[in-house]
Every structure is written in structure tokens, then in C-alpha cells.
Coordinates of C-alpha atoms and ligand atoms in Angstrom, one line a residue:
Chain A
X384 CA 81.0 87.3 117.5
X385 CA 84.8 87.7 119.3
X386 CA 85.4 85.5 122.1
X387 CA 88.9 86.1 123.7
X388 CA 90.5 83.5 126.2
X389 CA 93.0 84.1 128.9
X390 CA 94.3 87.0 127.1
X391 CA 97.4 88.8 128.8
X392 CA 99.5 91.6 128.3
X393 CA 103.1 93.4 129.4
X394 CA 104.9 96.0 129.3
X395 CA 108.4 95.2 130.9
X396 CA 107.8 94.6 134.0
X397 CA 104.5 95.8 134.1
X398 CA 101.2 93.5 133.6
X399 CA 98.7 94.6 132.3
X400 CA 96.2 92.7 131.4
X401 CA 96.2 89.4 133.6
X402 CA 94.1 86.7 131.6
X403 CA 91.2 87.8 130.4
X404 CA 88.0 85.7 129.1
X405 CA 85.3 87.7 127.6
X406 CA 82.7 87.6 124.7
X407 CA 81.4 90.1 122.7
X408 CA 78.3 89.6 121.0
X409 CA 77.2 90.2 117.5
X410 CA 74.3 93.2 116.8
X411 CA 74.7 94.0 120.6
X412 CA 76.5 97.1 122.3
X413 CA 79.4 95.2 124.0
X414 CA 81.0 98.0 126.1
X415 CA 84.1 97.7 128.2
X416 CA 84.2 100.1 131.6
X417 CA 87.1 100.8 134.1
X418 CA 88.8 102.9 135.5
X419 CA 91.7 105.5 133.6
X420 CA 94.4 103.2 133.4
X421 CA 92.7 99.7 133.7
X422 CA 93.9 98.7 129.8
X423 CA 90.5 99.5 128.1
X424 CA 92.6 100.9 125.0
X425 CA 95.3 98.0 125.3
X426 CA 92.7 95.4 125.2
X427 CA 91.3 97.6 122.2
X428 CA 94.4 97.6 120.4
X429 CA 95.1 93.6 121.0
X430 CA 91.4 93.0 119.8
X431 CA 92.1 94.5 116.3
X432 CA 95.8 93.4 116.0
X433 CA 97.6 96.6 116.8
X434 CA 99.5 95.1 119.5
X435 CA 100.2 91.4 119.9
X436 CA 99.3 90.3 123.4
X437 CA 101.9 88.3 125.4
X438 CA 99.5 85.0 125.3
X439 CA 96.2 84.3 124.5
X440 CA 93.9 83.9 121.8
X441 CA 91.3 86.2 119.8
X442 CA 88.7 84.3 118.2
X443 CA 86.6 86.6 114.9
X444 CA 84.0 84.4 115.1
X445 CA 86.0 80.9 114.5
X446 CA 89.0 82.7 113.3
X447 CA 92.3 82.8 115.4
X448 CA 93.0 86.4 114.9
X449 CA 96.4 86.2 116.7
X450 CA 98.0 83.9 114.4
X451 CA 97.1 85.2 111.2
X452 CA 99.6 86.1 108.4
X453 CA 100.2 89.5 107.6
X454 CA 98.2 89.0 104.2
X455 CA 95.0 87.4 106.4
X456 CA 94.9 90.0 109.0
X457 CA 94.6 92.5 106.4
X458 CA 91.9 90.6 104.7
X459 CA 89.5 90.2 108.2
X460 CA 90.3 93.8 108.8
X461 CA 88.7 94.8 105.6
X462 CA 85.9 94.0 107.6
X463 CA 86.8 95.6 110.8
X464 CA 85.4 99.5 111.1
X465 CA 87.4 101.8 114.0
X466 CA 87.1 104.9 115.9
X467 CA 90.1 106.2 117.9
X468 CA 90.2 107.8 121.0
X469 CA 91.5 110.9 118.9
X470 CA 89.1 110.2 115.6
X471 CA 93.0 110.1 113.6
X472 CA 90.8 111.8 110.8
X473 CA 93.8 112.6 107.5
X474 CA 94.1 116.2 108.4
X475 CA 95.2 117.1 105.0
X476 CA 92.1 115.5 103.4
X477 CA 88.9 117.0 103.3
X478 CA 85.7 115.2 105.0
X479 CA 84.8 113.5 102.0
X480 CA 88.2 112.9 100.8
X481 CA 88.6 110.7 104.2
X482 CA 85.3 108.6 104.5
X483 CA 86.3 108.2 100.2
X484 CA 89.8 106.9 101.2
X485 CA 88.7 103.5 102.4
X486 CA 86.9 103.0 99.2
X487 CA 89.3 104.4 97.1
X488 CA 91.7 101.6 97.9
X489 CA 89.5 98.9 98.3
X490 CA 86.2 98.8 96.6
X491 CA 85.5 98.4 92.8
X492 CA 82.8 100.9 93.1
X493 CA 82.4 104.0 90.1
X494 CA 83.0 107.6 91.6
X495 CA 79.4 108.4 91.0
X496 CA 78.9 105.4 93.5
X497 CA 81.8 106.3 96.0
X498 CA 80.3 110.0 95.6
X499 CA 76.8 108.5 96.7
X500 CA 78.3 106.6 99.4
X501 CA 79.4 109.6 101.1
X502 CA 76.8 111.3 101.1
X503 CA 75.0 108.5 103.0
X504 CA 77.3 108.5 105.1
X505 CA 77.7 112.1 105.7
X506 CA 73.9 111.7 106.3
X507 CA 73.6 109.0 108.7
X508 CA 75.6 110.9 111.0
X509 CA 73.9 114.3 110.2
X510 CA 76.7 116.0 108.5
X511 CA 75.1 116.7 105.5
X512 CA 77.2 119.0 103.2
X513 CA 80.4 118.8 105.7
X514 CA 81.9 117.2 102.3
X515 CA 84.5 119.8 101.5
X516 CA 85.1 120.6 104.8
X517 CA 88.9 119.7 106.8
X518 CA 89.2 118.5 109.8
X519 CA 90.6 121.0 111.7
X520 CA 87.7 123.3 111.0
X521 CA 85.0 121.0 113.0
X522 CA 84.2 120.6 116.5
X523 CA 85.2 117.4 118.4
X524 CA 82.1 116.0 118.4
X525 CA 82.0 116.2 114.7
X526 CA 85.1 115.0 114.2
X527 CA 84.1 112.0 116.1
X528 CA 81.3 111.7 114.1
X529 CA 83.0 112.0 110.4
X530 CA 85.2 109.2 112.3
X531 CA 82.4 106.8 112.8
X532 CA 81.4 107.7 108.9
X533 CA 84.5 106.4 107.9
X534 CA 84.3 103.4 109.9
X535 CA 81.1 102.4 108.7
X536 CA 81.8 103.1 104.6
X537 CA 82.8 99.4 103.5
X538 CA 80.2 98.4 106.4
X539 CA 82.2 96.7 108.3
X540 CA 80.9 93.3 110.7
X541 CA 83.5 94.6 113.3
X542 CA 82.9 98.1 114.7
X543 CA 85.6 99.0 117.7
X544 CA 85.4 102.6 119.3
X545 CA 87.8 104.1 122.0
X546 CA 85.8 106.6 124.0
X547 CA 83.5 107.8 121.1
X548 CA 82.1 110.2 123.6
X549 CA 85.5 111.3 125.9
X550 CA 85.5 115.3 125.8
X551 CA 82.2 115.8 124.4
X552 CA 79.1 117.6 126.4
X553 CA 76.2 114.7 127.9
X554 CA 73.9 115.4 124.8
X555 CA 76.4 115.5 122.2
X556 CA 77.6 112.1 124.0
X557 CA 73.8 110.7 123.7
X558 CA 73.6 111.5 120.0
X559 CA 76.9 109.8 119.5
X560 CA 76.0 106.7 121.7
X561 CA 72.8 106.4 120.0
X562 CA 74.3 106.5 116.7
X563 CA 76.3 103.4 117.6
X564 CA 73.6 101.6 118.6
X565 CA 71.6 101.9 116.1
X566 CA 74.0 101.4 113.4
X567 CA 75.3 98.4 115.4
X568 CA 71.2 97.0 115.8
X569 CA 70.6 97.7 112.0
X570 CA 73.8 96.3 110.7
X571 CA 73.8 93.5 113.2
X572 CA 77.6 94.0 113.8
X573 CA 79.5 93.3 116.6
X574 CA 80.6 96.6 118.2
X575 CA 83.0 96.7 121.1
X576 CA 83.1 100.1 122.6
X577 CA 85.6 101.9 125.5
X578 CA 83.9 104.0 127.9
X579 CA 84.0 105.4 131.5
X580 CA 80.7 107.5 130.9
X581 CA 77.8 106.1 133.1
X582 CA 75.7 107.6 130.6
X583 CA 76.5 105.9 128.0
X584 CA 76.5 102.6 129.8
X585 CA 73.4 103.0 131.0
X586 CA 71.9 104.3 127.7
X587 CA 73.1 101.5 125.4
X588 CA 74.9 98.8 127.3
X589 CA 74.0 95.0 126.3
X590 CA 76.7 93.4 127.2
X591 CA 79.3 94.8 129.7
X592 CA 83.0 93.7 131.0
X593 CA 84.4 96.0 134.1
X594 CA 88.3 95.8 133.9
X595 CA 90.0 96.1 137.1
X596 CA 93.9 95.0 138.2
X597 CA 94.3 93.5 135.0
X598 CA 90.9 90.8 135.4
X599 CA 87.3 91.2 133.8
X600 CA 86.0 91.5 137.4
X601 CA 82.3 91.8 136.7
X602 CA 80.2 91.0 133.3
X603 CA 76.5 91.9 132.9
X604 CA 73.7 94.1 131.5
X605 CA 72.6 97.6 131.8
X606 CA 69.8 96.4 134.0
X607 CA 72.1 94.4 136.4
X608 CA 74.3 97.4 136.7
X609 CA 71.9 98.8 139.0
X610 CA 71.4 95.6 141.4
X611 CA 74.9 94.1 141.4
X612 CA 76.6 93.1 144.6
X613 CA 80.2 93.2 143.1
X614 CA 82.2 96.1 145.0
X615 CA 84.4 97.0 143.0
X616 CA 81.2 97.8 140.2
X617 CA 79.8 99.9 142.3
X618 CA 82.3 101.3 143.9
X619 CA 83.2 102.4 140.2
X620 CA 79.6 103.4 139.2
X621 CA 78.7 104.8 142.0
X622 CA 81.8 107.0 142.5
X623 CA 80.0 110.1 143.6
X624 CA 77.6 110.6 146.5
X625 CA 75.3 112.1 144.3
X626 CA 74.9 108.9 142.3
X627 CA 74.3 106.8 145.4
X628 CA 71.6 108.7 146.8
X629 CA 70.1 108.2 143.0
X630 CA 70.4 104.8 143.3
X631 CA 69.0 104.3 146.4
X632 CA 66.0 106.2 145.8
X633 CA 65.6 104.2 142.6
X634 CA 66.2 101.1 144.4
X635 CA 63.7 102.0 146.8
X636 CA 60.9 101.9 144.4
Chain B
X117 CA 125.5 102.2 120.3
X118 CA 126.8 99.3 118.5
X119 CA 123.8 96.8 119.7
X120 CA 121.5 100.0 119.0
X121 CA 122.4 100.1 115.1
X122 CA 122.4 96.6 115.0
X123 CA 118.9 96.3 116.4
X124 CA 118.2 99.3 114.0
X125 CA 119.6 97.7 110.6
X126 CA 117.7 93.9 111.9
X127 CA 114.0 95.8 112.0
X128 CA 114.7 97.7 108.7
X129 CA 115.7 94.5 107.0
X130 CA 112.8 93.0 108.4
X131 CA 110.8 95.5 106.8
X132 CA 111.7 96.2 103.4
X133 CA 109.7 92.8 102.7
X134 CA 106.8 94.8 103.4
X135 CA 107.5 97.8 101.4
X136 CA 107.8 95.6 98.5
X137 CA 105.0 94.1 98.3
X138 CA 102.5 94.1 95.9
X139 CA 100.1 97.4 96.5
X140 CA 96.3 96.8 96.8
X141 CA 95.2 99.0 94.8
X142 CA 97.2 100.6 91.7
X143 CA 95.5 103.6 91.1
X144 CA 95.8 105.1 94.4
X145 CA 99.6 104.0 94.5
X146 CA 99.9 105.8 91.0
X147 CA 98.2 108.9 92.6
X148 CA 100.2 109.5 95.8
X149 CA 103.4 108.5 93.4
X150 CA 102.4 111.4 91.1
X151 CA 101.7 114.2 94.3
X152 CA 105.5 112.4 95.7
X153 CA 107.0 113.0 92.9
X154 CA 105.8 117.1 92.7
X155 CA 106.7 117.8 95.8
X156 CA 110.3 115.9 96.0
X157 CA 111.3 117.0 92.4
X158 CA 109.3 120.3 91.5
X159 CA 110.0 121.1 95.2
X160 CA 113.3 121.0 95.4
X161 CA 114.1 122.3 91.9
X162 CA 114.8 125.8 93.1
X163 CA 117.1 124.8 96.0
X164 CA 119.3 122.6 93.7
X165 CA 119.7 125.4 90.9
X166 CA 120.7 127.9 93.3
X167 CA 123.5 126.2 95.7
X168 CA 124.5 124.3 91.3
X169 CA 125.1 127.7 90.4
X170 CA 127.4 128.8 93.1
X171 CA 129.5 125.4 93.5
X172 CA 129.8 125.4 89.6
X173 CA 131.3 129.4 89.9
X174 CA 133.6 128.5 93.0
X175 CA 135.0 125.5 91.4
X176 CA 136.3 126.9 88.5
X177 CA 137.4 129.9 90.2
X178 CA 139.7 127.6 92.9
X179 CA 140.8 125.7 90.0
X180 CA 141.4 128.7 88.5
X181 CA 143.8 130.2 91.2
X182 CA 145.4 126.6 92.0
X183 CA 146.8 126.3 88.5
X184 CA 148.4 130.0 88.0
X185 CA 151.8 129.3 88.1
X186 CA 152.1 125.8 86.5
X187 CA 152.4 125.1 82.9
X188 CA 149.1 123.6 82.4
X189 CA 146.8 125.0 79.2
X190 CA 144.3 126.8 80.9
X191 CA 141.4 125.6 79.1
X192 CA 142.1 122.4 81.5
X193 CA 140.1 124.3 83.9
X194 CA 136.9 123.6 82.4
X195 CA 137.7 120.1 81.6
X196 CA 138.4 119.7 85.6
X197 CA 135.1 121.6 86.3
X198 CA 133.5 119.6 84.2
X199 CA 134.7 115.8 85.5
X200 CA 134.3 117.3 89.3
X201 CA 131.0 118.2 89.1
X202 CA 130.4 115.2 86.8
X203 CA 131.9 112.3 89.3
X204 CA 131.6 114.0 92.7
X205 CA 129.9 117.9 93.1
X206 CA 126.3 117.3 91.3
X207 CA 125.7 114.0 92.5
X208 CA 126.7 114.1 96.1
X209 CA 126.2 117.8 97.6
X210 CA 123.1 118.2 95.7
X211 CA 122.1 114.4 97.8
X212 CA 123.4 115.8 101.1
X213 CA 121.4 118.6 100.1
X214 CA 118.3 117.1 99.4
X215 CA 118.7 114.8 102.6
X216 CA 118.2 117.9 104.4
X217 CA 115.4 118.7 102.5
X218 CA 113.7 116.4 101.3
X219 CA 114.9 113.5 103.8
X220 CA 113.9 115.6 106.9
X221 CA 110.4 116.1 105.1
X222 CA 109.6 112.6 104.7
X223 CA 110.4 111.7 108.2
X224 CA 108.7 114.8 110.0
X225 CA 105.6 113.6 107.3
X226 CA 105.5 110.0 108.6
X227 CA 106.1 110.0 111.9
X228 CA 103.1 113.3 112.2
X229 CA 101.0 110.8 111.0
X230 CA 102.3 107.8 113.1
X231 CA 102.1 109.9 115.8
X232 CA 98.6 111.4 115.6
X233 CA 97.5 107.7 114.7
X234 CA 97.0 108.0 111.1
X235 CA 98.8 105.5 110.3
X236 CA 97.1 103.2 112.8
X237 CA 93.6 103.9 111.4
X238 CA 95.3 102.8 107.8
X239 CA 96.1 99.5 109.2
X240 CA 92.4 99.0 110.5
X241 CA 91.1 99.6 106.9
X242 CA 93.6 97.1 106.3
X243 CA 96.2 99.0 104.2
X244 CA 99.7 98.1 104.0
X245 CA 101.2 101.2 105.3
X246 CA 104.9 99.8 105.0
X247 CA 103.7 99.7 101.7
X248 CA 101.4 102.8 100.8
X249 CA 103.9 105.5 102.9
X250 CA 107.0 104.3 101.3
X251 CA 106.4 103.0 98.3
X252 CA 105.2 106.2 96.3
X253 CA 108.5 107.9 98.1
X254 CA 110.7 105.5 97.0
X255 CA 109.8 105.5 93.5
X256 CA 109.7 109.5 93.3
X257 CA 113.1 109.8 94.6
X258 CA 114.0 106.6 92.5
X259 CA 113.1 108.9 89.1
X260 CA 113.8 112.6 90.5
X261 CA 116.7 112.3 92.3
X262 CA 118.9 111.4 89.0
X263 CA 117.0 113.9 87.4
X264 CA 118.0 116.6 90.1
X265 CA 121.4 115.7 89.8
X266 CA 121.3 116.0 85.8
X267 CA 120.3 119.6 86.3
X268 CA 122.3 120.2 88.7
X269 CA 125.0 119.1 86.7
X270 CA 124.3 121.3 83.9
X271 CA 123.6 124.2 86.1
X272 CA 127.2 123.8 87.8
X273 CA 128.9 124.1 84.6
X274 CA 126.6 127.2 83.1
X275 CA 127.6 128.6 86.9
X276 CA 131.2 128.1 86.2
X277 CA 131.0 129.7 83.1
X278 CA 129.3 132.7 84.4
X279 CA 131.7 132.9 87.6
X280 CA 135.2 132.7 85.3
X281 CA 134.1 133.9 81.8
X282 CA 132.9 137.3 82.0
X283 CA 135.7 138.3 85.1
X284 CA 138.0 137.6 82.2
X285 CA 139.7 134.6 83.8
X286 CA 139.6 133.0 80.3
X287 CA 138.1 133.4 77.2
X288 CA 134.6 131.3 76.3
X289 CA 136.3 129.7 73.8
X290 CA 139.0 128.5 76.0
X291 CA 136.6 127.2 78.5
X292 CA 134.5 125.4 76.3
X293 CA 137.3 123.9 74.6
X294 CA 137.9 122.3 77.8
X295 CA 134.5 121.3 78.5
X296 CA 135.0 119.4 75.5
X297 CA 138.2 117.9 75.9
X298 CA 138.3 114.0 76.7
X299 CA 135.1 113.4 77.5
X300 CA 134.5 110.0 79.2
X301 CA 130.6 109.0 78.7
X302 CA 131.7 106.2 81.8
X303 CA 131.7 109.8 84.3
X304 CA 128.0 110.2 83.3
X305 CA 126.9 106.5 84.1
X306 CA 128.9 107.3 87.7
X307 CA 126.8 110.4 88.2
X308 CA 123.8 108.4 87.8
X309 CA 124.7 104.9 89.7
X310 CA 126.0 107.9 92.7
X311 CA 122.3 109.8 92.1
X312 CA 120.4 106.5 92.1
X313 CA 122.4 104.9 95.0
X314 CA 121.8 108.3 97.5
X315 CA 118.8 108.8 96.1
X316 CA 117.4 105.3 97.5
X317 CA 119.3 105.9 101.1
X318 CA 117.7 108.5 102.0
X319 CA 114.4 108.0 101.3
X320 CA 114.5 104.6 102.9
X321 CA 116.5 106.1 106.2
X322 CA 114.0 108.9 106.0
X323 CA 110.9 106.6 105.8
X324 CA 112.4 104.3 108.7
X325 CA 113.0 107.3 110.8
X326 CA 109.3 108.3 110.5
X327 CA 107.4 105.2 110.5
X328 CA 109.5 104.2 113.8
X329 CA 109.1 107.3 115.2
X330 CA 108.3 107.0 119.1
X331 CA 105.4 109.3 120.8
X332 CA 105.8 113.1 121.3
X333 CA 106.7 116.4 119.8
X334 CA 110.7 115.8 120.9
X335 CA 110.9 112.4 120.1
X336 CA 109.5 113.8 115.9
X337 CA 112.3 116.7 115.9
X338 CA 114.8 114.2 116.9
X339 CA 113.6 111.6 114.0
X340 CA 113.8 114.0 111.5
X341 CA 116.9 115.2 112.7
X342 CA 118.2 111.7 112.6
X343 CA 116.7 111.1 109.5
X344 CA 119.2 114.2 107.8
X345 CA 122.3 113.0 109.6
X346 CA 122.1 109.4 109.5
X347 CA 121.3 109.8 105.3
X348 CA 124.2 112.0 105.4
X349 CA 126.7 109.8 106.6
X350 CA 125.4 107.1 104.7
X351 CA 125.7 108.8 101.3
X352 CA 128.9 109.9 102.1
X353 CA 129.7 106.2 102.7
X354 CA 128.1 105.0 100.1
X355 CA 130.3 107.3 97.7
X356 CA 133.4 106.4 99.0
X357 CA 132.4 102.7 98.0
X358 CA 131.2 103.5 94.6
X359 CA 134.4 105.2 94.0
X360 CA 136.3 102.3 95.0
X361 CA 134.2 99.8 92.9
X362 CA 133.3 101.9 90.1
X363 CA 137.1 103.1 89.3
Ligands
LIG1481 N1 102.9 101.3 124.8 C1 102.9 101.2 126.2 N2 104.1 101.0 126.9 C2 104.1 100.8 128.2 N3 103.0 100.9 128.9 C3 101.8 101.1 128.3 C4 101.7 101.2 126.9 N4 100.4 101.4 126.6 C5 99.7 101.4 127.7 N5 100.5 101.2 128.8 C6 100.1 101.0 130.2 O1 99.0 100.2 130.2 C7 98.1 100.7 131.2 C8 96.7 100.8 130.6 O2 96.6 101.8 129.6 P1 95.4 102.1 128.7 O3 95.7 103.1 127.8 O4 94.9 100.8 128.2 O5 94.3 102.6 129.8 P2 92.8 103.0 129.5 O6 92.0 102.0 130.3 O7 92.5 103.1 128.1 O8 92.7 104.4 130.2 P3 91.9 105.7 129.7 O9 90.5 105.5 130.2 O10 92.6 106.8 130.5 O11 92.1 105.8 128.2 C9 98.6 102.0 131.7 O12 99.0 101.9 133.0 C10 99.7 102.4 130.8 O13 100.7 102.9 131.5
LIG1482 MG1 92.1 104.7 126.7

């Protein structure tokens, strides 16, 4: 579990983030929605320790992340798997090369082991035989996909994904989300994902936070999505009138 | 400016700590140090031979033309050649050299991956990348740079020979006479303090440059630019105090 309290962040002049109090939940999809803009990636980046927020605290579980040494945070992120908004695959590494590269440097495992590994990776993301392909010769979707293999090689108890499905067709999205989920239900790891795709948050979302001006302005389930009251939810959801005459026909029943 | 380089020298001195550090995991260290050093010494071989040659060949010819007209034996000209390149040519154009080259390299190398967030997902796994970029650098330019120069070195004074000998300047015997003549071992150790000294500056301005980089395709250009002309400067400063502490 991560548990954040009254978390805020600045640039300059400009707030951010204005005290945010959320949980996140272990072996449940914890997604974070809001608009472009709202500070979904900054509150991503403070949660894993790539920026330092301008107060607050991050709790791993009944760690305080935010005031760990240099030495420590590299030790709880040993356990922390993450997928960038860009996958950041090594572009002059092949696919195996790069799901290896965490094990390579940390794990005491034989090649034949490593090699094995991959492969199970490789598969649970159905990219068998993509080994000795590089990067730059897959399609985004796979990218993203070879990203969440290399995320998940030391299985981690900490998955973080920014957009995993930004730029990618509905159905490629849904095999993505699902993928997720399912490695998130069957590791039981707490996963905290980005997203402004109603698909997705309809499809897998336990636990969701709406960001808005800087405050966490709504929290709830997928199912609560649909009967909230808060404005700005639905005003977000429900952005286009496609989606509200949905609703209200769904509603209706 | 002033409060610019200051805030500049504060975060690198804050973050040599962390390049020093004791690496996770040896065998990958070992590796990348290996692939640095091919590409920083094998890499640059060709480059340094070439420009050794012709500074080697254009020294002794100036010397050459300088000294007609004065009473000075004329196999003095290879003994010149030979302490110039020795204290000053090999070690510090084939550095400002190999700035250009090799500094510009490492910073464009870094701060690609820094930008494209490569170096960001190495943190997650919880790498030291302080550690793991610079590191394997450091210790490649640490054993080729000196190495470089020692070629270069040799190279100038072959190049001098061919560029004075067969015009008919002097005779061989004559020049190697000179080559000969007082030989100081002490030149050699300030060849190799020079080559060690530059070699460190600019790999560590080089890996600064890159691992600080800010985002975008001008702001790279401009690091690795930096990178060559900040290195520069510095070696040239740095030899200036050698000279004046090691003579
Ligand atoms: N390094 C930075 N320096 C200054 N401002 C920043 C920085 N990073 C983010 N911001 C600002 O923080 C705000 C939130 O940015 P963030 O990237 O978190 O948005 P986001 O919710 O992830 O949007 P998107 O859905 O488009 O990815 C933006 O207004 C941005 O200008
Ligand atoms: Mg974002």
C-alpha cells in the first residue's frame, strides 16, 4: 500500500499540486484521471522519488519514502517496476538485452535463468520471439508492452505506469489495460496508473483519484463513476454529448 | 555568469560523491568499462595518428627555418622536436583534440539518454546512474587517454622525421643524434601527469554537461557544444598550472 498526505508541489511560482491525501491499494488498479495538465505525471514522478515534492509525505507501506537516503531509496526501488509515458526502452539494446538489463545488475540469477526469465516475460505480454528485436523496429503498442516486461522482470510490489495506453488504438489499449490488471491481481502489487482514457477507467478501475486545480477532487470506483454527483467528474467523463446521452440511457435502466 | 559557474562547480562537487561510489554490480561495470574503453581509445586511434603525424612534420620543419642563420648544431632540431612534443604538443593538442571528439560524444551520449528518459527508468530499477554513466567513462579515459598521448608522441617524432629527413633538411643521423641528446626521463612523467590530468577534465565536464542536460534537441547541441569548449579551456588551464608546479 502507498498512502500520501498533504502532498504539494511548485514550480516557481506556479502550484501544482495543492495538498493531496490519497491511498492506493495493494493488488487493486489504483488509477489517477484528470485533465492534460492537472499533474498526473508530477504526482507520478514524486510517488517514485523522481522529483522531491515541496512538502508532504509518501508512505511505501510504513516507509517514509521522502526522507530516505540515497542508498535506501535505491534499495525500495528495487522493488518498484515503471512504465513511462514514452516506454524509455535502451534504444541501442535489443528487446531481450533490455528486459535482461534489470537482472543483469541486480539479480544473482545464471544466464540460462535470466535467458528463461525473458522469455516469460516476452510471453506474458505476447511477444514471443521479439528477443532480438530493437526498439525502433516495433510499433508503439509493442514498445509499451516490452516496457511493462521490463517492469515486471524482478517482480516488483510497486508497479507505476504513465499513460500505458496514450497513442494506441481502443483494442490495443484494452489488451494493454487488461494486462495490467491481471498482472497487478496475480502479483497482488500495488499498481498506480495515469490515464485520461474512459476506457480504461471503466474497464479496470478499483480505486480512482480525479486531479483537478491541484486537489484530489473526487475518489471512488468504476461503479460510482457512473452515479456520482461531483461536477467536475462528470463534467470530465462526460465531456462529449455522445457520452451523456450513453449515460443517460444506461441510467435509465 | 560568475553566480552561473559557481552554481555549476557547487552541483558537480556535490556530485562526484555519487560517481564514486561503490557500483552494484561488478561485472556489468567491467562490461560497459571494456565497450568505453573501445570506443574512446580504438575510436580515436586514427584521428590522433593523423593530426601526430603532421604536427610532428611542421614542428621540425619551423624549427628547422627558425634556426638557419644561428650557430646552433643542427641536430638540436630533433632534440627540440623531441622535448616539444614531449612536454607540450602530444599531450595537450591531442587532449583538445579528443575533447572535441570524444568529449562532445560523451555529452551528446548522456544527455540523449537523459533526455529520452533513459536515465530516469535506470533510477526506478534503482541504479546509480551518477555512477553506472560515468564511472566506466572515467576509467576508460583514465587508462586511454595516456596511452593516446604515448602514440601520439611517438607518431610526432616518426612525422618529423619523415617531414625533414627525406627533403634533405638534415641527414638521419643528425636528427637522431638529436633525438638522443640529453634526454630528461622527468619530460616523460610530465607527458603523463598532463595526459592523466586532461584526460580526467574532460570526461567529467563531458559527463556533467550530459547528465545535466535540460529538455530538447537545442538545449543537447548546446551541451555538447559546451561540453568541447568548457573541456578546452580547462585543459588549457590546467596545463598552464602543471607547467608552473611541475617545473
Ligand atoms: N519540470 C517542470 N517545470 C515546470 N513546470 C512543470 C514541470 N513539469 C510539469 N510542470 C507543470 O506541471 C503541470 C502538470 O504537468 P503534468 O505533466 O503532470 O500534467 P499531466 O497531468 O501529466 O498531463 P498529460 O495528461 O498531458 O500528460 C503542467 O502545467 C506543467 O506545466
Ligand atoms: Mg502526463
Amino acid at each position: 500500500m502507498i498512502r500520501i498526505e498533504n502532498i504539494k508541489k511548485s514550480f516557481g511560482e506556479k502550484e501544482v499540486l495543492k495538498g493531496l491525501n490519497l491511498e492506493f491499494h495493494k493488488g487493486k488498479n489504483n488509477l489517477i484521471i484528470g485533465r492534460s495538465g492537472a499533474g498526473k505525471t508530477v504526482l507520478l514522478k514524486i510517488l517514485v522519488g523522481l522529483l522531491q515534492p515541496t512538502s508532504g509525505t509518501v508512505w511505501y507501506d510504513d516507509v517514509d519514502f521522502t526522507k530516505l537516503g540515497k542508498r535506501d531509496l535505491r534499495e525500495v526501488r528495487m522493488k518498484v517496476g515503471m512504465l513511462f509515458q514514452g516506454s524509455a526502452l535502451f534504444d541501442s539494446m535489443t528487446v531481450a538485452e533490455n528486459i535482461r538489463f534489470p537482472m543483469d545488475m541486480f539479480s544473482t540469477k545464471t544466464k540460462k535463468e535470466k535467458d528463461m526469465r525473458v522469455d516469460l516475460c516476452l510471453e506474458r505480454v505476447e511477444l514471443e520471439g521479439a528477443n532480438d528485436k530493437y526498439p525502433g523496429e516495433l510499433s508503439g503498442g509493442m514498445q509499451k508492452r516490452v516496457g511493462i516486461a521490463r517492469s515486471i522482470v524482478l517482480e516488483p510490489k510497486y508497479l507505476f505506469c504513465d499513460e500505458p495506453n496514450s497513442g494506441l488504438d481502443p483494442k490495443t489499449s484494452l489488451v494493454i489495460d487488461q494486462l495490467i490488471s491481471s498482472i497487478t491481481v496475480e502479483n497482488n502489487i500495488t499498481t498506480v496508473i495515469n490515464t485520461h482514457d474512459m476506457n480504461s477507467v471503466m474497464e479496470i478501475g478499483d480505486n480512482i483519484a480525479l486531479l483537478s486545480d491541484g486537489h484530489a477532487v473526487w475518489q471512488g470506483n468504476k461503479a460510482e463513476v457512473l452515479t456520482t454527483e461531483n461536477q467536475t467528474l462528470q463534467d470530465f467523463i462526460f465531456a462529449s454529448p455522445f457520452l451523456l446521452k450513453l449515460r443517460d440511457s444506461f441510467v435509465k435502466d | 555568469m560568475l553566480k552561473r559557474s559557481l552554481f555549476h562547480f557547487g552541483r558537480f562537487i556535490q556530485w562526484v560523491p555519487q560517481i564514486l561510489s561503490r557500483p552494484e554490480n561488478f561485472r556489468m561495470y567491467w562490461r560497459e568499462t571494456m565497450r568505453q574503453m573501445e570506443q574512446i581509445g580504438l575510436g580515436s586511434f586514427l584521428i590522433v595518428f593523423l593530426i601526430s603525424i603532421f604536427i610532428g612534420a611542421v614542428t621540425a620543419v619551423q624549427f628547422a627555418y627558425q634556426l638557419t642563420g644561428f650557430t646552433i648544431p643542427r641536430y638540436y632540431v630533433g632534440y627540440i622536436v623531441r622535448d616539444m612534443t614531449l612536454i607540450e604538443m602530444a599531450p595537450t593538442i591531442t587532449c583538445l583534440v579528443l575533447a572535441g571528439k570524444v568529449g562532445s560524444n560523451i555529452a551528446a551520449e548522456i544527455g540523449g539518454m537523459q533526455q529520452k528518459e533513459h536515465v530516469a527508468a535506470m533510477e526506478i530499477m534503482g541504479v546509480n546512474t551518477s555512477s553506472f554513466l560515468v564511472l566506466p567513462r572515467l576509467i576508460a579515459c583514465i587508462v586511454m587517454v595516456p596511452i593516446l598521448v604515448c602514440i601520439a608522441s611517438i607518431v610526432s617524432m616518426i612525422g618529423a622525421y619523415l617531414g625533414s629527413v627525406p627533403t634533405g633538411m638534415f641527414t638521419s643521423d643528425e636528427f637522431i643524434r638529436g633525438l638522443r641528446a640529453f634526454f630528461d626521463s622527468y619530460h616523460v612523467v610530465m607527458m603523463l601527469v598532463k595526459a592523466l590530468v586532461f584526460g580526467i577534465v574532460l570526461c567529467l565536464v563531458s559527463c556533467y554537461q550530459g547528465y545535466y542536460v535540460k529538455n530538447g534537441s537545442v538545449e543537447l547541441g548546446k551541451s555538447s557544444t559546451q561540453a568541447v569548449v568548457i573541456s578546452n579551456i580547462l585543459i588549457l588551464l590546467s596545463d598552464y598550472l602543471i607547467a608552473v608546479l611541475l617545473t
